[in-house]
Amino acid sequence: MSGEENQVAASGPGITDIKLLFARSGNRCAFPKCRAPMAINNTLTGEVCHINGVRPGSARYDRSQTDVERHAYANLVLMCPTHHTVIDDDEETYTVERLCNIKAAHEAQAAQIPDAEAAA
């Protein structure tokens, strides 16, 4: 990763990770049984959620995680605004492990486009 890409990843998710997240979502929220679309016409309705929170005090924050790791694809999941709030308001139920499993199951079932196409 170049220095410039690394700086972007340290301050927030990179554009490639965001594109992959949307592409692998099948245009649906990752929350089980939610059918909310992530894009409606030209409007993005989905929210890029951090599995381990972004800053101290946020849900599931892990101080041992670097900024690059914190904003990397592996720590991101795509959800509708309602379920983003639900997972952040209930850390006991929505643990890191559970969210990683939710993301993996959702992406395995979603109709995906090829990674190269998503990154374009």
PDB file of N, CA and C in Angstrom, residues 6 12 23 25 32 40 53 55 62 70 72 78 80 92 95-96 99 101 107 120:
ATOM      1  N   ASN A   6      -2.331   4.512   2.556  1.00  0.00           N
ATOM      2  CA  ASN A   6      -2.228   4.202   3.964  1.00  0.00           C
ATOM      3  C   ASN A   6      -2.829   5.331   4.800  1.00  0.00           C
ATOM      4  N   GLY A  12     -10.057   6.815   7.572  1.00  0.00           N
ATOM      5  CA  GLY A  12     -11.387   6.311   7.249  1.00  0.00           C
ATOM      6  C   GLY A  12     -11.266   5.193   6.236  1.00  0.00           C
ATOM      7  N   ALA A  23     -20.596  -3.869  -3.206  1.00  0.00           N
ATOM      8  CA  ALA A  23     -20.724  -4.900  -4.233  1.00  0.00           C
ATOM      9  C   ALA A  23     -21.071  -6.256  -3.640  1.00  0.00           C
ATOM     10  N   SER A  25     -22.633  -6.826  -0.904  1.00  0.00           N
ATOM     11  CA  SER A  25     -23.847  -6.791  -0.079  1.00  0.00           C
ATOM     12  C   SER A  25     -25.085  -7.245  -0.835  1.00  0.00           C
ATOM     13  N   PRO A  32     -29.547  -9.878   9.691  1.00  0.00           N
ATOM     14  CA  PRO A  32     -30.363 -11.045   9.309  1.00  0.00           C
ATOM     15  C   PRO A  32     -31.826 -10.696   9.063  1.00  0.00           C
ATOM     16  N   ILE A  40     -30.958   3.373  -3.371  1.00  0.00           N
ATOM     17  CA  ILE A  40     -32.248   3.526  -4.039  1.00  0.00           C
ATOM     18  C   ILE A  40     -32.062   4.600  -5.092  1.00  0.00           C
ATOM     19  N   GLY A  53     -15.367  -0.456  17.101  1.00  0.00           N
ATOM     20  CA  GLY A  53     -15.621   0.976  17.008  1.00  0.00           C
ATOM     21  C   GLY A  53     -14.430   1.826  16.624  1.00  0.00           C
ATOM     22  N   ARG A  55     -13.542   4.988  17.808  1.00  0.00           N
ATOM     23  CA  ARG A  55     -12.850   5.783  18.845  1.00  0.00           C
ATOM     24  C   ARG A  55     -13.195   5.254  20.233  1.00  0.00           C
ATOM     25  N   ASP A  62     -11.577  -1.357  20.185  1.00  0.00           N
ATOM     26  CA  ASP A  62     -10.418  -2.188  20.542  1.00  0.00           C
ATOM     27  C   ASP A  62      -9.174  -1.315  20.447  1.00  0.00           C
ATOM     28  N   ARG A  70      -8.560  -0.679  11.795  1.00  0.00           N
ATOM     29  CA  ARG A  70      -9.894  -0.212  12.197  1.00  0.00           C
ATOM     30  C   ARG A  70     -10.753   0.146  10.979  1.00  0.00           C
ATOM     31  N   ALA A  72     -10.197  -1.003   7.821  1.00  0.00           N
ATOM     32  CA  ALA A  72     -10.028  -1.997   6.756  1.00  0.00           C
ATOM     33  C   ALA A  72     -11.322  -2.775   6.509  1.00  0.00           C
ATOM     34  N   LEU A  78     -21.914  -3.534   6.125  1.00  0.00           N
ATOM     35  CA  LEU A  78     -22.868  -2.583   5.551  1.00  0.00           C
ATOM     36  C   LEU A  78     -24.260  -2.851   6.108  1.00  0.00           C
ATOM     37  N   CYS A  80     -28.360  -0.942   7.111  1.00  0.00           N
ATOM     38  CA  CYS A  80     -29.287   0.182   7.010  1.00  0.00           C
ATOM     39  C   CYS A  80     -29.115   1.039   8.266  1.00  0.00           C
ATOM     40  N   GLU A  92     -23.656  -6.067  24.004  1.00  0.00           N
ATOM     41  CA  GLU A  92     -23.683  -7.386  24.622  1.00  0.00           C
ATOM     42  C   GLU A  92     -24.185  -8.442  23.639  1.00  0.00           C
ATOM     43  N   THR A  95     -21.703  -8.776  19.508  1.00  0.00           N
ATOM     44  CA  THR A  95     -20.266  -8.846  19.764  1.00  0.00           C
ATOM     45  C   THR A  95     -19.505  -8.804  18.449  1.00  0.00           C
ATOM     46  N   VAL A  96     -18.200  -8.628  18.529  1.00  0.00           N
ATOM     47  CA  VAL A  96     -17.346  -8.648  17.333  1.00  0.00           C
ATOM     48  C   VAL A  96     -17.527  -9.969  16.598  1.00  0.00           C
ATOM     49  N   LEU A  99     -20.934 -10.146  14.830  1.00  0.00           N
ATOM     50  CA  LEU A  99     -20.998  -9.275  13.654  1.00  0.00           C
ATOM     51  C   LEU A  99     -20.171  -9.814  12.500  1.00  0.00           C
ATOM     52  N   ASN A 101     -19.658 -12.944  11.922  1.00  0.00           N
ATOM     53  CA  ASN A 101     -20.457 -14.061  11.393  1.00  0.00           C
ATOM     54  C   ASN A 101     -21.634 -13.563  10.567  1.00  0.00           C
ATOM     55  N   GLU A 107     -22.709 -11.982   3.077  1.00  0.00           N
ATOM     56  CA  GLU A 107     -21.952 -11.898   1.827  1.00  0.00           C
ATOM     57  C   GLU A 107     -21.942 -13.227   1.078  1.00  0.00           C
ATOM     58  N   ALA A 120     -13.754  -1.208  -9.753  1.00  0.00           N
ATOM     59  CA  ALA A 120     -13.619  -0.266 -10.884  1.00  0.00           C
ATOM     60  C   ALA A 120     -14.354   1.032 -10.625  1.00  0.00           C
TER      61      ALA A 120
END
